[in-house]
XYZ file of C-alpha atoms in Angstrom:
313
model
C -10.830 1.571 -19.224
C -9.397 -1.449 -21.014
C -7.572 -4.173 -19.243
C -4.194 -3.095 -21.005
C -4.749 0.462 -19.716
C -5.384 -0.738 -16.217
C -2.158 -2.844 -16.395
C -0.116 0.015 -17.675
C -1.447 2.323 -14.960
C -0.646 -0.261 -12.297
C 2.829 -0.778 -13.701
C 3.560 3.104 -13.678
C 2.059 3.601 -10.165
C -0.805 5.643 -11.292
C -2.775 2.977 -9.516
C -1.086 2.401 -6.399
C -1.806 0.974 -2.921
C -2.080 -2.876 -2.527
C -5.774 -2.756 -1.931
C -6.661 -0.386 -4.893
C -4.477 -2.533 -7.231
C -6.382 -5.570 -6.328
C -9.881 -4.047 -6.750
C -8.838 -2.395 -10.122
C -7.369 -5.710 -11.392
C -10.670 -7.567 -10.290
C -12.836 -4.899 -12.151
C -10.447 -4.947 -15.249
C -11.052 -8.862 -15.451
C -14.728 -8.345 -15.130
C -14.946 -5.814 -17.878
C -12.522 -7.858 -20.107
C -14.739 -10.733 -19.607
C -18.008 -8.992 -20.375
C -16.470 -7.273 -23.535
C -14.920 -10.414 -25.029
C -16.544 -11.508 -28.311
C -18.423 -14.852 -28.396
C -15.956 -17.366 -29.978
C -16.679 -20.468 -27.742
C -15.692 -21.578 -24.335
C -12.017 -22.571 -24.890
C -11.151 -19.371 -26.616
C -12.765 -17.512 -23.633
C -10.487 -19.609 -21.144
C -7.437 -18.777 -23.078
C -8.281 -14.963 -23.298
C -8.919 -14.904 -19.585
C -5.603 -16.636 -18.904
C -3.750 -14.048 -21.123
C -5.457 -11.299 -19.408
C -4.429 -12.718 -15.975
C -0.829 -12.892 -17.239
C -0.779 -9.413 -18.333
C -1.968 -8.121 -14.916
C 0.299 -10.420 -12.955
C 3.323 -9.199 -14.708
C 2.813 -5.506 -13.726
C 3.886 -5.573 -10.164
C 5.767 -8.620 -8.745
C 5.505 -7.673 -4.920
C 1.934 -6.835 -4.241
C 0.361 -10.354 -3.265
C -3.041 -8.750 -3.362
C -2.719 -8.527 -7.092
C -2.246 -12.348 -7.816
C -4.790 -13.189 -4.923
C -7.237 -10.918 -6.450
C -6.799 -12.417 -9.991
C -7.000 -15.904 -8.593
C -10.178 -15.133 -6.462
C -12.021 -13.523 -9.542
C -11.022 -16.536 -11.902
C -11.321 -19.380 -9.213
C -13.209 -22.432 -10.408
C -13.554 -21.173 -13.979
C -12.588 -24.342 -15.564
C -15.761 -25.642 -14.175
C -17.926 -23.725 -16.360
C -19.991 -25.483 -19.025
C -20.772 -22.651 -21.258
C -19.161 -19.398 -22.136
C -22.211 -17.475 -20.702
C -21.667 -19.371 -17.563
C -18.094 -18.510 -17.510
C -18.715 -14.678 -17.960
C -21.252 -14.763 -15.302
C -18.909 -16.519 -12.921
C -16.091 -13.982 -13.421
C -18.527 -11.015 -13.102
C -19.946 -12.464 -10.022
C -16.606 -13.179 -8.399
C -15.164 -9.913 -9.285
C -17.994 -7.910 -7.824
C -17.915 -10.101 -4.656
C -14.222 -9.494 -4.265
C -14.524 -5.666 -4.681
C -17.370 -5.482 -2.314
C -15.496 -7.699 0.341
C -12.409 -5.735 -0.018
C -14.098 -2.405 0.871
C -15.973 -4.155 3.788
C -12.567 -5.549 4.845
C -11.029 -2.022 5.146
C -14.061 -0.930 7.111
C -13.830 -3.939 9.850
C -10.011 -3.252 9.936
C -10.570 0.546 10.757
C -12.968 -0.525 13.787
C -10.275 -2.747 15.268
C -7.381 -0.362 14.735
C -9.611 2.628 16.028
C -10.248 0.686 19.197
C -6.690 0.444 19.947
C -6.252 4.229 19.399
C -6.561 6.074 22.842
C -7.593 9.685 23.300
C -4.547 11.792 23.209
C -2.258 9.484 21.273
C 0.104 10.306 18.489
C 0.162 7.722 15.579
C 3.095 7.315 13.323
C 2.372 6.013 9.793
C 4.268 5.272 6.644
C 3.329 5.441 2.877
C -0.334 5.762 1.964
C -2.171 2.697 3.208
C -5.893 3.058 2.885
C -6.424 0.367 5.690
C -4.031 2.073 8.049
C -5.508 5.537 7.451
C -9.084 4.185 7.936
C -8.449 3.385 11.595
C -6.932 6.749 12.190
C -9.852 8.560 10.452
C -12.319 6.487 12.309
C -10.636 7.404 15.794
C -11.019 11.066 14.901
C -14.705 10.500 13.843
C -15.197 8.864 17.311
C -14.156 12.109 18.973
C -10.750 11.137 20.067
C -8.101 13.957 20.148
C -5.226 12.478 18.146
C -2.143 13.548 16.102
C -0.075 11.877 13.395
C 3.578 11.726 12.346
C 3.636 10.894 8.674
C 6.692 10.168 6.523
C 7.710 11.627 3.240
C 8.151 8.235 1.574
C 10.768 8.753 -1.112
C 11.181 8.612 -3.959
C 7.429 8.788 -5.073
C 6.370 10.975 -2.178
C 3.291 8.946 -1.312
C 3.426 10.637 2.144
C 1.912 13.759 0.449
C -1.291 11.717 -0.267
C -1.527 10.816 3.302
C -0.895 14.253 4.711
C -3.645 15.548 2.196
C -6.131 13.103 3.562
C -5.266 13.910 7.239
C -5.337 17.642 6.735
C -8.831 17.260 4.925
C -10.067 15.583 8.205
C -8.419 18.208 10.365
C -6.121 15.888 12.143
C -2.828 17.695 13.139
C 0.002 16.132 11.432
C 3.743 16.394 11.480
C 5.522 15.575 7.998
C 8.936 14.271 8.252
C 11.615 12.725 6.015
C 12.091 9.025 6.058
C 15.459 9.150 7.750
C 13.963 11.118 10.804
C 11.839 8.196 11.961
C 14.119 7.175 14.813
C 14.469 10.797 16.042
C 10.567 11.290 16.253
C 9.678 7.759 17.469
C 9.885 8.951 21.018
C 6.975 11.325 20.247
C 4.734 8.455 18.963
C 2.522 6.358 21.013
C 1.651 3.998 18.451
C 2.628 2.828 14.840
C 0.140 1.748 12.288
C 1.359 0.795 8.827
C -0.171 -1.128 5.986
C 1.166 -4.331 3.981
C 1.766 -5.420 0.476
C 2.266 -8.981 1.547
C 2.326 -11.089 4.696
C 4.335 -14.453 4.790
C 3.530 -17.695 6.458
C 5.923 -16.721 9.303
C 4.304 -13.307 9.801
C 7.089 -11.182 8.331
C 5.497 -8.204 6.436
C 6.515 -6.912 3.101
C 5.701 -3.176 2.885
C 6.980 0.075 1.469
C 10.671 0.441 1.721
C 11.416 2.141 5.205
C 8.803 0.112 6.969
C 11.377 -2.288 8.572
C 13.464 0.700 10.132
C 10.251 2.109 11.408
C 9.480 -1.193 13.125
C 12.944 -1.489 14.428
C 12.895 2.080 15.909
C 9.618 1.208 17.511
C 10.833 -2.002 18.923
C 13.822 -0.147 20.504
C 11.505 2.737 21.971
C 8.837 -0.133 23.065
C 6.042 1.279 20.930
C 3.570 -1.094 19.466
C 3.418 -1.772 15.835
C 0.114 -2.617 14.066
C -0.023 -3.784 10.550
C -3.402 -3.245 8.781
C -3.755 -5.993 6.087
C -6.846 -7.551 4.459
C -6.672 -11.330 4.437
C -6.010 -11.411 0.553
C -2.547 -9.795 1.289
C -1.403 -12.889 2.942
C 1.026 -14.977 0.635
C 0.139 -18.679 0.562
C 2.909 -19.483 -1.672
C 5.366 -18.806 0.969
C 3.973 -21.827 2.792
C 6.166 -24.018 0.222
C 9.102 -21.897 0.829
C 8.766 -19.405 -2.109
C 10.236 -16.048 -1.520
C 8.272 -12.817 -2.311
C 10.064 -10.879 -5.138
C 11.168 -7.550 -4.070
C 10.393 -5.097 -6.853
C 13.221 -2.618 -7.852
C 12.070 0.354 -10.137
C 13.992 2.473 -12.455
C 17.030 4.332 -11.110
C 15.760 7.518 -12.767
C 13.125 7.698 -10.093
C 15.993 8.571 -7.746
C 18.645 10.095 -9.836
C 17.706 11.751 -13.306
C 19.185 10.136 -16.374
C 21.077 13.405 -17.306
C 22.629 13.319 -13.709
C 23.482 9.713 -13.849
C 25.344 10.003 -17.099
C 27.813 12.325 -15.546
C 28.448 9.679 -12.665
C 29.547 6.452 -14.419
C 30.953 4.939 -11.330
C 27.640 5.507 -9.445
C 24.915 2.519 -9.339
C 21.467 3.688 -8.089
C 19.360 0.917 -6.295
C 15.645 1.538 -5.962
C 13.943 -1.190 -4.099
C 10.144 -0.225 -3.597
C 9.686 -2.680 -0.569
C 11.359 -4.226 2.440
C 10.719 -6.999 4.903
C 9.923 -6.575 8.416
C 10.622 -9.542 10.813
C 7.639 -10.846 12.699
C 9.464 -10.170 15.956
C 9.017 -6.411 15.494
C 5.160 -6.549 14.828
C 2.830 -6.675 17.718
C -0.540 -7.340 15.959
C -1.604 -7.935 12.204
C -5.147 -6.391 11.942
C -7.347 -8.063 9.354
C -10.873 -8.071 8.758
C -11.113 -11.423 10.545
C -9.625 -10.030 13.815
C -6.346 -8.866 15.158
C -3.846 -11.667 15.288
C -0.110 -12.094 16.267
C 2.115 -12.653 13.361
C 2.546 -16.376 14.340
C -1.112 -16.735 13.399
C -0.499 -15.925 9.692
C -0.765 -19.597 8.570
C -4.194 -19.705 10.208
C -5.371 -16.715 8.207
C -4.042 -18.428 5.108
C -5.760 -21.667 5.656
C -9.048 -20.282 6.692
C -9.390 -17.335 4.227
C -7.272 -18.399 1.282
C -7.890 -21.992 0.915
C -8.009 -22.729 -2.752
C -6.305 -24.876 -5.543
C -4.510 -22.901 -8.124
C -5.010 -25.862 -10.659
C -8.822 -24.933 -10.543
C -8.392 -21.583 -12.263
C -7.943 -22.784 -15.757
C -8.294 -26.082 -17.893
C -5.294 -27.857 -18.649
C -3.959 -26.753 -22.057
C -4.024 -29.429 -24.804
């Protein structure tokens, strides 16, 4: 699949989930670098910068995407030959994909250790990292059940319940607005993340904040499963994470909207959950309180963005 095809599939949500988006972007950059014709080092630099821009424009909220792009292209300007540059991109892309999959495994182990026999876990959207802990707990022989949300308007919850059903985990499927009603039946909440700010606030699929608020009210713990590359270092300098809004037609078909000229549809994909409603953020580096987000960024995302590309003449 070409880089343009990958970008289009990310944009149209055929490729979805922050971790998968990151891995597919890394693979697209690797394959693009390998297939570029030989025209010299400066042309290679320019082509890879253009490729990065195309990918970065697809989904503005998922921090995993720019972090993946930046890690794959880190230090590219130090390459002395075109062959060296291609090799660097390939090696760093492969390393990122491997570490991303390994991160999910480590997160699963930490989350599973906090799931006790007999627990009911509530989850939201279709997070591979969050689901991995639940699946591992079942593999460990624990008797568990899950409450999974519908996740409008794309219904990602259907992917979640299919996975849970395939692993024979008893699951209750609810509409998003029923979260507060069913929170009393849950023992623990585990969700994923698309971004984590320096203050420990979590950007995730719309509806996550109301789940965390309901859990806080009911005194139920909230765990956020998030690989370290989902932390957003740009928030250290006060930059806000853009909350993506998708087309109104995903909520209200165009033919229906045409008959309602005084109705405006808003379709934000994500919301922000304050750190005070989160008990732990579970990363491959360990489970940390939200207040430790800066330490994660410092220890695992310490890089200089000026190193990615040479200065343009």
